[in-house]
Amino acid sequence: MFSSLPSGVVPATLLLLAGVLPSAYSQSPYSINTDDEIRQSARTLAYDLMLFYEGNQTGQIPGILPGPPDDGLGDYYWWQGGAMMGTYIDYWHYTRDTSYNHVIQQGMVHQVGHNRDYQPRNFTASLGNDDQGFWGMSAMLAAETRFPDPPEDQPQWLALAQAVWATQASPERHDEYCNGGMRWQVPLSNNGYNYKNTIANGCFFNIGARLARYTGNDTYVEYAERTWDWLWGVNYIDHETWRVYDGGHVQHNCTDVNKATFSYNIAILMQGAAFLYNYTEDQKWLDRTEKLAERCLRDFFPDGVAYEVPCEHRQGQCTADMLTFKGYVHRWLAVVTQLVPQLRETILPVLRTSAEAAVRQCTGGESGRVCGFYWASGEFVDPAVDSTTGAGEAMNVLAAVESLLVDSAAPPVTNSTGGTSRGDPNAGQNSDIYRTYSPITTADRAGAGIITFLILAGGLGTWGWMSTGS
Ligand SMILES: *[C@@H]1O[C@H](CO)[C@@H](O)[C@H](O)[C@H]1NC(C)=O
Ligand SMILES: *[C@@H]1O[C@H](CO)[C@@H](O)[C@H](O)[C@H]1NC(C)=O
Ligand SMILES: *[C@@H]1O[C@H](CO)[C@@H](O)[C@H](O)[C@H]1NC(C)=O
Ligand SMILES: *[C@@H]1O[C@H](CO)[C@@H](O)[C@H](O)[C@H]1NC(C)=O
Ligand SMILES: *[C@@H]1O[C@H](CO)[C@@H](O)[C@H](O)[C@H]1NC(C)=O
Ligand SMILES: *[C@@H]1O[C@H](CO)[C@@H](O)[C@H](O)[C@H]1NC(C)=O
């Protein structure tokens, strides 16, 4: 990735081996003291992150990072492409640098799938509601920031966010296990179909909250309330501490709560609550936003520096997914300062100390500016220790730096305050994933019989079927 050195430059690693590493190499080239410095640093970080992206090269797939890992194609999952698109939409919004807009628009549009609802056939076999949700949130962000609209004959940002929401609001994705809520996975043949988790429901909640504010349609508020009440009811949000837990299994009525606290779970609910407060001006959403923000800052920013609690204490523990969470938390906190001005003074200083720590450790690689994941230490740790090539690590730091410009950026628009993206309340109504996607390719073995069995099993409780049914 960083193999093309100008001739005559001795690679830092050789100098390191020789024990003569010049101090210039261990000093980060990034400064973020002024808005100009922030823009300049963000520009370089955005350039370096793009080096991981091959989606705009001939023969490659637009929208995704090299992967998915299960197919041996690279370190990154489909949803992370959607998250990266969102990071660049914010990059443009905050810095006004249009360099990547074309690449991002192309990637966002390429992945919409045949029904324009972010369920492209290539990736539906392993589709999680959260995976689809991350693409939906990036489409929503594009509408809120007035990211350039695609040509008329192509899918539009608002309609795409509505489509994702509508497929997830569909009765097909909800059942009575655990008193409601959505499952993690969409296809019932997947590992994780029996898990109802915070992030899947959190994406649905977040998109609904934002659609409510953008469109002024209260149906979205009703659904978002229902999701919140469910998450509260199953104790995924701790009633005492306001910590947000990961999920539970349908065979235990979701009482076997996995108490791992990943930073993006609390942050996605916090940002959704902030949108709902901004739209409804209801005190309860202000209280909820404040409680979550306070807990988020206290748990995930010890000494003012982002820290991924469940896995960061030991190198090699964070997975490719977890290695990207810090960036979302920074970006979502930034938007909260716009929507809930009371929280501005609390959040902004933390975003700054954390971003300073983030850039301080960007001293790696032959360029001397590659970023790692371990911000608190101040030392670059090669992403190889966590078995990745470093795209998530690079995305986090870009997110932290660009978000520092939030104070001079426009808040998210709505349909009545300058939004131009065309919506479609019927988008996503004809999702055919259940009709065209057979959970397992056993048509020749068992034909429709097994599908019927699986659907029945889905209605009765799916645990255990994998060992008996196939
Ligand atoms: C892909 O995008 C990057 C960043 O904009 C650009 O530098 C590169 O030339 C593009 N490649 C192709 C083949 O368009
Ligand atoms: C699906 O995979 C094919 C073959 O690799 C590729 O050409 C196409 O662009 C992919 N589509 C999407 C939406 O990823
Ligand atoms: C399952 O949990 C819900 C609360 O989430 C409760 O209302 C319901 O009675 C429980 N069902 C069973 C069968 O225990
Ligand atoms: C909602 O957000 C806007 C835009 O930042 C802000 O001006 C307004 O004060 C917010 N409304 C409330 C109730 O905080
Ligand atoms: C959004 O705004 C446009 C232009 O102001 C208007 O024509 C349209 O009806 C609005 N849509 C909704 C859903 O309010
Ligand atoms: C509000 O949104 C819901 C859900 O998409 C839709 O069914 C309804 O038609 C919308 N109402 C209006 C007035 O647009």
XYZ file of C-alpha atoms and ligand atoms in Angstrom:
554
model
C 0.000 0.000 0.000
C 2.785 2.402 0.859
C 5.366 0.749 -1.307
C 6.206 3.516 -3.721
C 9.001 5.434 -2.076
C 10.737 8.306 -3.767
C 14.209 7.042 -4.679
C 16.887 7.900 -2.196
C 14.589 7.793 0.816
C 15.582 5.176 3.351
C 12.484 3.449 4.684
C 11.738 4.289 8.301
C 11.599 0.619 9.156
C 15.242 0.181 8.093
C 16.250 3.162 10.160
C 14.302 1.666 13.014
C 16.180 -1.598 12.679
C 19.427 0.297 12.609
C 18.371 2.151 15.745
C 18.790 5.542 14.129
C 15.188 6.583 13.749
C 15.256 10.330 13.313
C 12.899 12.092 15.671
C 11.013 13.526 12.710
C 9.611 10.064 12.111
C 8.086 9.721 15.559
C 6.508 13.151 15.461
C 3.119 13.330 13.851
C 3.009 15.555 10.749
C -0.534 16.632 11.624
C -1.515 19.794 13.460
C -5.067 20.792 14.215
C -4.766 24.098 16.049
C -6.607 26.262 13.536
C -9.412 25.598 11.072
C -6.879 25.837 8.243
C -4.666 23.235 9.886
C -7.679 21.013 10.473
C -8.686 21.258 6.819
C -5.121 20.560 5.702
C -4.788 17.558 8.008
C -8.198 16.227 6.985
C -7.183 16.543 3.345
C -4.126 14.352 3.831
C -6.034 11.858 5.984
C -8.782 11.637 3.347
C -6.155 11.062 0.655
C -4.495 8.299 2.644
C -7.797 6.565 3.457
C -8.682 6.557 -0.245
C -5.553 4.480 -0.897
C -7.411 1.537 0.671
C -10.331 1.941 -1.726
C -10.199 0.160 -5.068
C -13.862 0.624 -5.962
C -13.215 3.208 -8.647
C -10.671 1.098 -10.514
C -11.526 -0.864 -13.615
C -13.069 -4.227 -12.804
C -13.557 -3.428 -9.117
C -16.865 -2.967 -7.297
C -17.805 0.634 -6.476
C -18.809 1.356 -2.869
C -16.884 -1.307 -1.003
C -13.471 -1.754 0.567
C -11.524 -4.906 -0.342
C -13.508 -7.858 1.067
C -15.529 -9.454 2.421
C -13.214 -11.504 4.648
C -15.404 -14.624 4.450
C -14.740 -14.790 0.720
C -11.029 -14.232 1.243
C -11.165 -11.006 -0.740
C -9.852 -8.610 1.903
C -10.268 -7.410 5.465
C -13.468 -5.414 5.171
C -17.205 -6.055 5.268
C -19.871 -4.653 2.947
C -21.325 -2.386 5.624
C -17.963 -0.742 6.219
C -18.066 0.563 2.661
C -21.346 2.291 3.558
C -19.779 3.719 6.700
C -16.813 4.964 4.694
C -19.148 6.682 2.213
C -20.726 8.508 5.169
C -17.321 9.545 6.497
C -16.524 11.174 3.129
C -19.938 12.842 2.924
C -19.108 14.467 6.272
C -15.599 15.209 4.971
C -17.054 17.202 2.110
C -19.688 18.828 4.328
C -17.131 20.013 6.898
C -14.182 20.915 4.648
C -15.982 21.800 1.365
C -13.316 19.793 -0.499
C -15.193 18.205 -3.418
C -12.317 15.918 -4.527
C -14.068 12.666 -3.625
C -17.709 13.556 -4.274
C -17.800 11.773 -7.586
C -16.282 8.573 -6.197
C -18.644 8.642 -3.215
C -21.765 9.326 -5.243
C -20.849 6.494 -7.584
C -20.281 4.075 -4.699
C -23.504 5.070 -2.915
C -25.547 4.541 -6.067
C -23.840 1.320 -7.177
C -24.768 -0.512 -3.964
C -28.511 0.310 -3.846
C -29.545 -3.099 -5.234
C -32.294 -3.967 -7.699
C -35.080 -2.685 -5.437
C -33.232 0.498 -4.445
C -33.206 -0.343 -0.753
C -29.585 -1.304 -0.028
C -30.075 -5.036 -0.303
C -27.888 -5.828 -3.307
C -27.992 -9.503 -4.288
C -24.226 -9.937 -3.932
C -24.470 -9.282 -0.219
C -27.941 -10.389 0.887
C -26.736 -13.864 1.839
C -25.009 -12.338 4.848
C -27.227 -9.309 5.303
C -27.718 -7.922 8.797
C -30.292 -5.227 9.517
C -27.378 -3.185 10.832
C -25.421 -3.635 7.581
C -28.320 -2.296 5.548
C -28.831 0.358 8.221
C -25.347 1.811 7.865
C -25.891 2.380 4.154
C -29.290 3.883 4.961
C -27.743 6.280 7.469
C -25.205 7.423 4.887
C -28.028 8.102 2.411
C -29.855 10.062 5.110
C -26.685 12.039 5.810
C -26.387 12.857 2.120
C -29.919 14.310 2.200
C -29.246 16.242 5.431
C -25.999 17.774 4.188
C -27.273 18.463 0.663
C -24.642 16.225 -0.832
C -24.957 16.532 -4.634
C -28.110 14.720 -5.784
C -27.645 11.900 -8.302
C -29.109 12.425 -11.806
C -32.941 12.318 -11.934
C -33.128 8.780 -13.329
C -31.067 7.390 -10.467
C -32.092 6.652 -6.881
C -32.292 9.728 -4.626
C -30.830 10.023 -1.109
C -34.038 10.632 0.815
C -35.930 7.907 -1.034
C -33.095 5.473 -0.272
C -33.219 6.240 3.448
C -37.004 5.834 3.340
C -36.626 2.530 1.509
C -34.263 1.138 4.137
C -36.614 2.305 6.877
C -39.684 0.816 5.160
C -38.098 -2.612 4.659
C -37.214 -2.618 8.354
C -40.617 -1.351 9.462
C -42.245 -4.191 7.523
C -44.067 -6.783 9.675
C -41.816 -9.406 8.039
C -38.907 -8.130 10.148
C -40.737 -8.091 13.454
C -42.115 -10.893 15.594
C -43.335 -11.491 19.107
C -40.183 -13.038 20.534
C -38.858 -10.869 23.362
C -41.981 -8.764 23.084
C -40.940 -7.234 19.754
C -37.818 -5.749 18.266
C -35.854 -6.710 15.194
C -33.449 -9.540 14.780
C -29.815 -8.957 13.959
C -29.765 -10.895 10.684
C -32.247 -10.707 7.822
C -32.028 -14.201 6.217
C -33.241 -16.758 8.689
C -30.505 -19.193 7.718
C -27.821 -16.942 9.158
C -25.916 -17.324 12.356
C -27.250 -14.502 14.459
C -30.843 -14.723 13.283
C -31.771 -15.746 16.815
C -30.077 -12.644 18.274
C -31.996 -9.407 18.807
C -29.437 -6.704 19.272
C -29.063 -3.019 19.946
C -27.224 -2.034 16.790
C -29.828 -3.438 14.372
C -32.639 -1.752 16.269
C -30.458 1.300 16.848
C -29.969 1.870 13.103
C -33.723 1.610 12.541
C -34.357 4.009 15.437
C -31.716 6.455 14.198
C -32.952 6.547 10.593
C -36.570 6.903 11.767
C -35.705 9.783 14.087
C -33.953 11.583 11.251
C -36.721 10.916 8.733
C -39.216 12.343 11.241
C -37.272 15.571 11.528
C -36.511 15.782 7.817
C -40.009 15.079 6.506
C -42.174 16.216 9.439
C -44.089 12.921 9.227
C -44.985 11.681 12.726
C -45.348 8.068 11.676
C -41.561 7.905 11.957
C -41.734 9.244 15.515
C -44.222 6.534 16.495
C -41.971 3.757 15.224
C -38.883 5.284 16.825
C -40.719 5.511 20.171
C -41.727 1.882 19.867
C -38.114 0.828 19.240
C -36.877 2.910 22.173
C -39.549 1.454 24.470
C -38.579 -2.037 23.385
C -34.842 -1.464 23.985
C -35.697 -0.052 27.395
C -38.129 -2.903 28.126
C -35.574 -5.646 27.457
C -33.013 -3.789 29.565
C -30.529 -3.292 26.760
C -30.418 0.262 28.110
C -29.506 -0.011 31.787
C -32.153 1.782 33.840
C -29.638 2.852 36.475
C -26.382 3.563 34.677
C -27.645 4.271 31.147
C -25.008 1.926 29.800
C -26.126 0.350 26.543
C -25.635 -3.394 26.153
C -25.234 -5.484 23.032
C -28.239 -7.840 22.791
C -29.906 -11.112 23.761
C -31.282 -14.304 22.235
C -34.866 -15.112 21.320
C -34.667 -18.567 22.923
C -34.095 -16.799 26.258
C -36.739 -14.135 25.649
C -33.753 -11.759 25.392
C -33.081 -12.004 29.115
C -29.557 -13.365 28.553
C -28.322 -9.832 27.960
C -24.772 -9.695 26.623
C -23.428 -6.813 28.691
C -20.570 -5.873 26.386
C -20.798 -2.105 25.860
C -19.633 -1.124 22.406
C -19.314 2.605 21.894
C -21.406 2.737 18.734
C -24.458 1.274 20.481
C -24.807 4.103 22.963
C -23.802 6.700 20.366
C -26.354 5.645 17.750
C -29.174 5.913 20.317
C -27.847 9.230 21.605
C -27.787 10.766 18.154
C -31.271 9.432 17.335
C -32.629 10.834 20.601
C -31.057 14.203 19.751
C -32.863 14.297 16.388
C -36.135 13.417 18.121
C -35.626 16.128 20.716
C -34.779 18.678 18.063
C -37.915 17.784 16.121
C -40.459 17.178 18.901
C -38.970 19.512 21.546
C -40.253 16.949 24.026
C -38.423 17.115 27.374
C -38.150 13.337 27.609
C -35.966 13.175 24.515
C -33.753 15.909 25.925
C -33.371 13.953 29.160
C -32.551 10.767 27.264
C -30.027 12.500 25.030
C -28.335 14.064 28.041
C -28.157 10.812 29.996
C -26.690 8.925 27.060
C -24.216 11.684 26.186
C -23.004 11.904 29.774
C -22.504 8.145 29.999
C -20.909 7.991 26.554
C -18.345 10.660 27.385
C -17.596 9.179 30.777
C -17.147 5.564 29.645
C -15.636 5.934 26.208
C -13.418 8.993 26.654
C -11.246 8.353 29.712
C -8.949 11.386 30.014
C -10.767 12.870 27.030
C -9.524 10.266 24.526
C -11.711 7.768 22.654
C -11.307 4.245 24.001
C -13.177 1.113 22.870
C -13.992 -0.377 26.248
C -14.801 -4.022 25.454
C -11.675 -4.789 23.441
C -8.983 -2.108 23.528
C -7.280 -3.216 26.743
C -5.393 -5.916 24.870
C -3.930 -5.658 21.371
C -5.465 -8.104 18.931
C -8.835 -8.181 20.705
C -10.782 -5.711 18.571
C -12.291 -7.114 15.371
C -12.399 -5.335 12.003
C -15.870 -4.040 12.964
C -14.858 -2.721 16.368
C -11.805 -1.034 14.908
C -14.113 1.474 13.182
C -16.382 2.536 16.053
C -14.399 5.536 17.327
C -14.991 7.414 14.098
C -18.781 7.047 14.220
C -18.877 8.142 17.844
C -16.947 11.315 16.990
C -19.173 12.103 14.016
C -22.430 11.452 15.851
C -21.401 13.452 18.924
C -20.562 16.357 16.630
C -24.094 16.409 15.205
C -25.554 16.282 18.729
C -23.842 19.622 19.466
C -25.854 21.153 16.614
C -29.200 19.604 17.504
C -29.033 20.019 21.270
C -27.102 23.256 21.793
C -27.196 22.728 25.586
C -24.677 19.907 25.122
C -22.263 21.836 22.958
C -20.006 23.045 25.771
C -19.775 19.556 27.232
C -19.034 17.690 24.024
C -16.775 19.947 21.966
C -13.767 19.999 24.339
C -13.771 16.201 24.474
C -13.904 15.906 20.678
C -10.845 18.137 20.594
C -8.684 16.350 23.180
C -9.594 13.056 21.563
C -8.738 14.241 18.044
C -5.415 15.590 19.332
C -4.567 12.171 20.728
C -5.764 10.572 17.501
C -3.365 12.487 15.264
C -0.464 12.302 17.721
C -0.046 8.571 17.077
C -0.180 8.914 13.269
C 3.538 8.396 12.793
C 3.631 4.977 11.185
C 4.570 3.422 7.890
C 7.035 4.586 5.331
C 5.162 7.869 4.954
C 5.591 8.514 8.676
C 1.929 9.443 8.933
C 0.000 6.158 8.973
C -2.516 5.979 11.830
C -3.132 3.165 14.263
C -5.974 2.375 16.642
C -4.421 3.017 20.071
C -4.878 6.727 20.632
C -4.408 6.910 24.386
C -0.801 5.691 24.330
C 0.425 8.353 21.906
C 2.494 5.672 20.165
C 1.807 4.270 16.718
C 0.890 0.586 16.877
C 0.893 -1.152 13.516
C -2.674 -2.190 12.525
C -1.214 -5.612 11.719
C -1.445 -6.437 15.454
C -5.204 -6.406 14.982
C -5.031 -8.326 11.701
C -6.103 -5.482 9.425
C -4.381 -3.321 6.873
C -5.630 -0.205 8.655
C -8.607 1.275 6.778
C -10.768 1.419 9.914
C -7.943 3.008 11.857
C -7.476 5.634 9.122
C -11.231 6.281 8.924
C -11.459 6.897 12.679
C -8.799 9.592 12.630
C -10.259 11.302 9.563
C -13.654 11.313 11.295
C -12.211 12.779 14.496
C -10.358 15.543 12.646
C -13.077 16.586 10.181
C -15.688 16.698 12.973
C -13.729 19.497 14.658
C -15.171 21.808 12.002
C -18.740 21.170 13.133
C -19.154 24.594 14.696
C -18.805 26.370 11.377
C -20.866 23.851 9.384
C -24.581 23.977 8.640
C -26.758 21.771 10.848
C -28.683 18.943 9.122
C -31.330 20.438 6.838
C -34.939 19.341 6.563
C -37.380 19.354 3.685
C -38.509 22.810 4.788
C -35.081 24.299 5.561
C -33.274 23.842 2.282
C -33.288 20.081 1.722
C -33.474 19.227 -1.971
C -33.397 15.455 -1.992
C -36.514 13.903 -3.467
C -38.304 11.372 -1.266
C -40.726 8.571 -1.966
C -42.968 7.418 0.873
C -43.580 4.201 -1.078
C -39.893 3.388 -1.427
C -38.967 -0.072 -0.186
C -42.575 -1.257 -0.060
C -41.960 -4.039 -2.564
C -38.916 -5.570 -1.027
C -38.604 -9.032 -2.466
C -35.718 -10.386 -0.447
C -37.911 -13.092 1.089
C -39.390 -14.057 -2.250
C -36.258 -14.171 -4.367
C -33.606 -15.048 -1.854
C -33.618 -18.686 -0.817
C -31.927 -19.003 2.548
C -29.851 -21.994 1.513
C -29.163 -23.294 -1.926
C -30.768 -26.675 -1.498
C -33.393 -26.278 -4.182
C -32.208 -29.388 -5.945
C -32.028 -31.395 -2.752
C -35.282 -30.564 -1.064
C -37.043 -28.013 -3.206
C -39.667 -25.786 -1.733
C -40.213 -28.144 1.189
C -37.189 -27.045 3.097
C -37.941 -23.401 2.513
C -41.395 -23.912 3.954
C -39.835 -25.712 6.881
C -37.451 -22.861 7.475
C -40.197 -20.292 7.343
C -42.264 -22.342 9.769
C -39.237 -22.717 11.995
C -38.817 -18.953 11.758
C -42.302 -18.529 13.134
C -41.910 -21.097 15.864
C -38.417 -20.300 16.997
C -35.359 -21.026 14.940
C -32.798 -22.214 17.406
C -31.564 -25.665 16.810
C -32.842 -25.984 13.281
C -29.419 -25.628 11.729
C -28.300 -28.928 13.189
C -31.533 -30.732 12.360
C -32.672 -29.041 9.172
C -29.504 -29.132 7.121
C -9.990 6.803 -7.934
O -10.203 7.897 -7.047
C -9.007 8.493 -6.574
C -9.402 9.532 -5.598
O -10.274 10.460 -6.159
C -8.205 9.052 -7.744
O -7.006 9.559 -7.268
C -7.942 7.951 -8.752
O -7.323 8.490 -9.867
C -9.247 7.292 -9.159
N -8.977 6.176 -10.048
C -9.652 5.979 -11.174
C -9.225 4.815 -11.983
O -10.562 6.722 -11.513
C -21.912 -7.882 -7.739
O -20.840 -8.689 -8.158
C -20.501 -8.554 -9.535
C -19.420 -9.575 -9.839
O -18.318 -9.387 -9.001
C -20.038 -7.122 -9.801
O -19.779 -6.951 -11.166
C -21.139 -6.152 -9.372
O -20.664 -4.833 -9.498
C -21.541 -6.407 -7.941
N -22.656 -5.567 -7.595
C -22.727 -4.942 -6.435
C -23.939 -4.126 -6.179
O -21.850 -5.005 -5.585
C -40.582 -11.986 27.721
O -40.129 -10.715 28.139
C -41.114 -9.710 28.089
C -40.455 -8.399 28.474
O -39.460 -8.102 27.530
C -42.262 -10.049 29.011
O -43.258 -9.066 28.894
C -42.809 -11.404 28.618
O -43.815 -11.779 29.545
C -41.718 -12.439 28.603
N -42.266 -13.685 28.076
C -42.034 -14.843 28.636
C -42.624 -16.036 27.939
O -41.383 -14.951 29.653
C -32.546 22.272 16.623
O -31.399 22.399 15.818
C -31.252 23.695 15.281
C -30.112 23.644 14.295
O -28.890 23.470 14.920
C -31.023 24.679 16.410
O -30.881 25.984 15.896
C -32.221 24.623 17.349
O -32.000 25.456 18.471
C -32.446 23.196 17.825
N -33.689 23.103 18.563
C -33.748 22.839 19.858
C -35.103 22.699 20.444
O -32.769 22.712 20.550
C -40.893 19.200 0.550
O -40.683 20.504 0.055
C -41.116 20.662 -1.282
C -40.676 22.034 -1.758
O -40.781 22.984 -0.721
C -42.618 20.462 -1.367
O -43.051 20.595 -2.691
C -42.928 19.048 -0.863
O -44.317 18.842 -0.822
C -42.349 18.828 0.515
N -42.489 17.412 0.849
C -42.944 17.020 2.018
C -42.990 15.536 2.231
O -43.291 17.799 2.888
C -45.797 9.130 6.581
O -44.921 8.021 6.504
C -45.578 6.768 6.435
C -44.518 5.702 6.483
O -43.666 5.784 5.387
C -46.413 6.698 5.172
O -47.109 5.473 5.127
C -47.401 7.870 5.148
O -48.063 7.879 3.923
C -46.677 9.185 5.346
N -47.636 10.259 5.499
C -47.594 11.346 4.746
C -48.635 12.371 5.033
O -46.773 11.510 3.855
